[in-house]
Amino acid sequence: MQLINGRAVAAQMKKEIAEEVSRIREAGGKIPHLAAVLVGHDGGSETYVASKVKTCEEVGFKSSLIRYEDEVTEEELLACVDRLNNDPDIDGFIVQLPLPKHISEQKIIEAIDYRKDVDGFHPINVGRMSIGLPCFVSATPAGILELLKRYDIETKGKHCVVLGRSNIVGKPMANLMMQKAYPGDCTVTVCHSRSENLKEMCLEADIIIVALGVPEFLKADMVKEGAVVIDVGITRMPSSITKSGFKLTGDVKFDEVSSKCSYITPVPGGVGPMTIISLMRNTLLAGKKAIYK
Ligand code: GUN
């Protein structure tokens, strides 16, 4: 069994991006600028956005954090999106989700100029991805592809089972794994909360990507010997052992599954660190106008 070290890959990518920013700076080019919009004070969102801003600084990007209280109206947020769309210094921006219930997330996402949509959530980016055109690919699926690539994991002709059908992970992941590409060229099955034969499907899988948000869902009796297991789950579980009072738990029962795998991602330290660095890479691509002019 080989452990997939997302922390090490993310650190390497960070170095590569920082070096490219240095070259851009020396050549007198434009420094990539990412803006993040954060509404309210949700603990998870605060942590993620702070981490995104910090990583921008570490790779040499410009960053802007725009904050609103929970009471912000949809109109105010749409006006903010419009300003960012039209600000020539901003190369890409994200609106951190979830948003308060009185605001339509879909309306906000669709208001973002797809050329600045470094989250890859706009229907134009999602549609372009699904037919294999250049686009911004959302960060978690992009990070998983990068792990498969950097560990040289064979995907062609393999059976990949994706557990979960969210717009952010499950759907794009399934789509990418079936593209005529590397990583890709898989036969893909998507299972979800209503699937009746989920265990049988998993037992057929060469590659299992679990993105259900159900702690320790995937057990050893659901995994074929030699399978590759990618764990996207990160649930904060209360813990009496850690100082913080919680422990990050994946969707895979790691202790019993890992010995059956050829490769497996741990939690923490697997997929998680890849997500933010993939957003940085999208921002670099946006800054270089590498995808859209
Ligand atoms: N909330 C959870 N993940 C994400 C993400 O990747 N982007 C944004 N904007 N919000 C999120």
Coordinates of C-alpha atoms and ligand atoms in Angstrom, one line a residue:
M1 CA 0.0 0.0 0.0
Q2 CA 1.3 3.4 -0.9
L3 CA 0.0 6.5 0.9
I4 CA -0.8 9.5 -1.4
N5 CA 0.8 12.5 0.2
G6 CA -1.3 15.5 -0.7
R7 CA 0.6 17.8 1.6
A8 CA 3.9 17.0 -0.3
V9 CA 2.3 17.4 -3.7
A10 CA 0.6 20.7 -2.7
A11 CA 3.9 22.0 -1.4
Q12 CA 5.6 21.1 -4.6
M13 CA 2.9 22.8 -6.7
K14 CA 3.1 25.9 -4.4
K15 CA 6.8 26.1 -5.1
E16 CA 6.2 25.8 -8.9
I17 CA 3.5 28.5 -8.8
A18 CA 5.7 30.9 -6.7
E19 CA 8.6 30.4 -9.2
E20 CA 6.3 31.3 -12.1
V21 CA 5.0 34.4 -10.2
S22 CA 8.7 35.4 -9.7
R23 CA 9.4 35.1 -13.4
I24 CA 6.3 37.2 -14.2
R25 CA 7.4 39.9 -11.7
E26 CA 11.0 40.0 -13.2
A27 CA 9.5 40.3 -16.7
G28 CA 7.4 43.2 -15.5
G29 CA 4.1 41.3 -16.2
K30 CA 0.9 41.5 -14.2
I31 CA 0.8 39.9 -10.8
P32 CA -2.3 37.6 -10.6
H33 CA -4.9 39.0 -8.3
L34 CA -7.6 36.9 -6.5
A35 CA -10.5 38.3 -4.7
A36 CA -12.6 36.3 -2.1
V37 CA -16.1 37.4 -1.0
L38 CA -17.1 36.1 2.4
V39 CA -20.6 36.5 3.8
G40 CA -21.2 36.0 7.6
H41 CA -19.0 34.3 10.2
D42 CA -19.4 30.5 9.6
G43 CA -16.4 28.9 11.2
G44 CA -15.5 26.6 8.3
S45 CA -15.9 29.3 5.7
E46 CA -13.7 31.7 7.8
T47 CA -11.0 29.1 8.0
Y48 CA -11.1 28.2 4.3
V49 CA -11.0 31.9 3.1
A50 CA -8.2 32.8 5.6
S51 CA -6.3 29.9 4.2
K52 CA -6.9 31.0 0.6
V53 CA -5.7 34.6 1.3
K54 CA -2.6 33.3 3.1
T55 CA -1.7 31.0 0.3
C56 CA -2.1 33.9 -2.2
E57 CA 0.5 35.8 -0.2
E58 CA 2.8 32.8 0.0
V59 CA 2.9 32.3 -3.8
G60 CA 3.2 36.1 -4.5
F61 CA -0.3 36.8 -5.7
K62 CA -2.3 39.9 -4.8
S63 CA -5.4 39.2 -2.8
S64 CA -8.5 41.1 -1.7
L65 CA -11.0 39.9 1.0
I66 CA -14.4 41.5 0.7
R67 CA -16.6 40.8 3.8
Y68 CA -20.4 41.2 4.3
E69 CA -22.6 40.5 7.3
D70 CA -25.3 37.8 7.1
E71 CA -27.9 40.5 6.5
V72 CA -26.4 41.5 3.1
T73 CA -29.1 41.6 0.4
E74 CA -29.0 39.6 -2.8
E75 CA -28.9 42.9 -4.7
E76 CA -25.9 44.1 -2.7
L77 CA -24.0 40.9 -3.4
L78 CA -24.9 41.0 -7.1
A79 CA -23.6 44.6 -7.2
C80 CA -20.3 43.4 -5.7
V81 CA -20.0 40.6 -8.3
D82 CA -20.6 43.2 -11.0
R83 CA -17.9 45.4 -9.6
L84 CA -15.4 42.5 -9.5
N85 CA -16.4 41.4 -13.0
N86 CA -15.6 44.9 -14.3
D87 CA -12.4 45.6 -12.2
P88 CA -9.5 45.1 -14.6
D89 CA -7.0 44.4 -11.8
I90 CA -9.0 41.4 -10.6
D91 CA -8.1 38.3 -12.6
G92 CA -10.3 35.9 -10.7
F93 CA -12.7 35.8 -7.7
I94 CA -14.7 33.4 -5.6
V95 CA -17.8 33.8 -3.5
Q96 CA -17.4 31.5 -0.6
L97 CA -20.3 29.1 -0.2
P98 CA -22.7 28.4 1.6
L99 CA -24.6 31.7 1.5
P100 CA -27.4 32.7 3.8
K101 CA -30.8 31.2 2.9
H102 CA -32.3 34.5 1.6
I103 CA -29.7 34.6 -1.2
S104 CA -29.8 32.4 -4.3
E105 CA -26.4 30.7 -4.7
Q106 CA -27.2 29.8 -8.2
K107 CA -28.1 33.4 -9.1
I108 CA -24.8 34.6 -7.7
I109 CA -22.7 32.0 -9.4
E110 CA -24.4 32.7 -12.8
A111 CA -23.7 36.5 -12.3
I112 CA -19.9 35.8 -12.1
D113 CA -18.1 36.5 -15.4
Y114 CA -17.1 32.9 -16.4
R115 CA -13.6 34.2 -17.4
K116 CA -13.0 35.2 -13.8
D117 CA -14.8 32.1 -12.3
V118 CA -11.7 30.4 -10.8
D119 CA -14.0 28.1 -8.8
G120 CA -15.2 26.6 -12.0
F121 CA -18.8 26.7 -10.8
H122 CA -20.4 28.8 -13.6
P123 CA -22.5 26.7 -16.0
I124 CA -20.3 27.8 -18.9
N125 CA -17.2 26.3 -17.2
V126 CA -19.2 23.2 -16.1
G127 CA -20.5 22.7 -19.6
R128 CA -17.1 23.2 -21.3
M129 CA -15.5 20.8 -18.9
S130 CA -18.2 18.1 -19.7
I131 CA -17.3 18.3 -23.4
G132 CA -13.6 18.5 -22.9
L133 CA -13.0 22.2 -23.8
P134 CA -10.5 24.4 -22.0
C135 CA -12.1 25.8 -18.8
F136 CA -11.7 26.4 -15.1
V137 CA -12.1 23.0 -13.4
S138 CA -13.3 23.2 -9.8
A139 CA -10.6 22.9 -7.2
T140 CA -11.3 19.5 -5.5
P141 CA -11.7 17.5 -8.8
A142 CA -8.7 19.2 -10.3
G143 CA -6.6 18.4 -7.2
I144 CA -7.6 14.7 -7.4
L145 CA -6.6 14.5 -11.1
E146 CA -3.3 16.1 -10.1
L147 CA -2.7 13.5 -7.4
L148 CA -3.4 10.6 -9.8
K149 CA -1.1 12.2 -12.4
R150 CA 1.8 12.8 -10.0
Y151 CA 1.6 9.3 -8.6
D152 CA 1.5 7.9 -12.2
I153 CA -1.6 5.9 -11.4
E154 CA -3.0 4.0 -14.3
T155 CA -6.6 5.0 -15.1
K156 CA -7.1 3.9 -18.8
G157 CA -9.9 1.3 -19.1
K158 CA -10.3 1.0 -15.3
H159 CA -13.6 1.0 -13.5
C160 CA -14.0 4.1 -11.4
V161 CA -16.8 4.3 -8.9
V162 CA -17.6 7.8 -7.6
L163 CA -19.7 7.9 -4.4
G164 CA -21.6 11.1 -4.3
R165 CA -23.3 13.4 -6.9
S166 CA -22.7 16.9 -5.6
N167 CA -22.2 19.7 -8.1
I168 CA -18.9 20.6 -6.5
V169 CA -17.3 17.1 -6.4
G170 CA -19.2 14.0 -7.5
K171 CA -20.6 15.2 -10.8
P172 CA -17.5 16.9 -12.1
M173 CA -15.3 14.1 -10.9
A174 CA -17.4 11.4 -12.7
N175 CA -17.3 13.6 -15.8
L176 CA -13.5 14.1 -15.8
M177 CA -12.8 10.4 -15.1
M178 CA -14.6 9.4 -18.3
Q179 CA -12.9 12.0 -20.6
K180 CA -10.7 10.8 -23.3
A181 CA -7.5 11.9 -21.5
Y182 CA -5.1 11.0 -18.8
P183 CA -6.1 10.9 -16.0
G184 CA -9.4 9.6 -17.4
D185 CA -10.5 7.0 -19.9
C186 CA -12.3 5.2 -17.1
T187 CA -15.6 3.3 -17.1
V188 CA -17.4 5.4 -14.5
T189 CA -20.3 4.5 -12.2
V190 CA -21.8 7.1 -9.9
C191 CA -23.5 5.9 -6.7
H192 CA -25.4 8.0 -4.2
S193 CA -27.7 7.9 -1.2
R194 CA -30.4 6.2 -3.2
S195 CA -28.3 3.6 -4.9
E196 CA -29.5 0.0 -4.1
N197 CA -26.4 -2.0 -5.1
L198 CA -23.7 0.4 -3.8
K199 CA -21.6 -2.3 -2.1
E200 CA -21.6 -4.6 -5.2
M201 CA -20.5 -1.6 -7.4
C202 CA -17.7 -0.7 -5.0
L203 CA -16.4 -4.3 -5.0
E204 CA -16.1 -4.1 -8.8
A205 CA -14.1 -0.8 -8.7
D206 CA -10.4 -0.4 -9.5
I207 CA -10.6 3.3 -8.3
I208 CA -13.1 4.5 -5.7
I209 CA -13.6 8.3 -5.1
V210 CA -15.6 8.9 -2.0
A211 CA -17.3 12.2 -1.6
L212 CA -20.4 11.6 0.5
G213 CA -19.6 13.6 3.7
V214 CA -20.5 10.5 5.8
P215 CA -17.6 9.7 8.2
E216 CA -16.1 6.2 7.8
F217 CA -18.7 5.2 5.2
L218 CA -16.4 3.0 3.1
K219 CA -15.5 -0.2 4.9
A220 CA -13.0 -3.0 4.1
D221 CA -15.8 -5.4 2.9
M222 CA -16.7 -2.9 0.1
V223 CA -13.2 -2.7 -1.4
K224 CA -11.4 -5.0 -3.9
E225 CA -7.8 -6.0 -3.2
G226 CA -5.5 -3.6 -4.9
A227 CA -8.0 -0.8 -5.4
V228 CA -7.1 2.9 -5.4
V229 CA -9.1 4.8 -2.8
I230 CA -9.5 8.6 -2.9
D231 CA -11.2 10.1 0.2
V232 CA -12.7 13.5 -0.2
G233 CA -14.5 13.5 3.2
I234 CA -13.6 16.0 5.9
T235 CA -16.0 16.0 8.8
R236 CA -15.1 17.6 12.1
M237 CA -15.9 15.0 14.7
P238 CA -15.8 15.8 18.4
S239 CA -12.7 14.4 20.1
S240 CA -11.5 14.2 23.6
I241 CA -7.9 13.5 22.5
T242 CA -7.0 16.5 20.4
K243 CA -6.4 20.0 21.8
S244 CA -8.8 21.6 19.4
G245 CA -11.6 19.4 20.6
F246 CA -12.3 17.9 17.2
K247 CA -10.7 15.5 14.8
L248 CA -11.0 15.6 11.0
T249 CA -12.5 12.3 9.8
G250 CA -12.7 11.1 6.2
D251 CA -15.4 9.0 4.4
V252 CA -13.2 5.9 4.5
K253 CA -12.6 3.6 7.5
F254 CA -8.9 4.1 6.9
D255 CA -7.6 1.6 9.5
E256 CA -9.3 -1.4 7.9
V257 CA -9.4 -0.3 4.2
S258 CA -5.8 0.9 3.8
S259 CA -4.2 -2.6 3.9
K260 CA -6.3 -3.7 0.9
C261 CA -5.4 -0.7 -1.3
S262 CA -2.6 -0.2 -3.8
Y263 CA -2.9 3.6 -3.1
I264 CA -5.0 5.6 -0.6
T265 CA -5.3 9.2 0.4
P266 CA -5.2 9.9 4.2
V267 CA -7.4 12.4 6.0
P268 CA -6.0 14.9 6.8
G269 CA -3.1 15.3 4.4
G270 CA -4.6 13.8 1.2
V271 CA -7.2 15.6 -1.0
G272 CA -7.6 18.6 1.4
P273 CA -4.3 20.4 0.8
M274 CA -4.8 20.0 -3.0
T275 CA -8.0 22.0 -3.1
I276 CA -6.5 25.4 -2.2
I277 CA -3.4 25.0 -4.4
S278 CA -5.7 24.0 -7.3
L279 CA -7.5 27.3 -6.8
M280 CA -4.1 29.1 -6.9
R281 CA -3.3 27.3 -10.2
N282 CA -6.6 28.5 -11.7
T283 CA -5.8 32.0 -10.5
L284 CA -2.4 31.8 -12.2
L285 CA -4.1 30.6 -15.4
A286 CA -6.6 33.5 -15.1
G287 CA -3.8 36.0 -14.6
K288 CA -2.0 34.7 -17.7
K289 CA -5.2 34.7 -19.7
A290 CA -4.3 31.1 -20.5
I291 CA -7.8 29.8 -20.8
Y292 CA -9.9 32.8 -21.9
K293 CA -8.5 35.9 -23.6
Ligands
GUN1 N1 -17.5 26.0 -0.1 C1 -16.9 24.8 0.1 N2 -16.0 24.6 -0.9 C2 -16.0 25.7 -1.7 C3 -15.2 26.0 -2.8 O1 -14.4 25.3 -3.4 N3 -15.5 27.3 -3.3 C4 -16.4 28.1 -2.7 N4 -16.6 29.3 -3.3 N5 -17.1 27.8 -1.7 C5 -16.9 26.6 -1.1

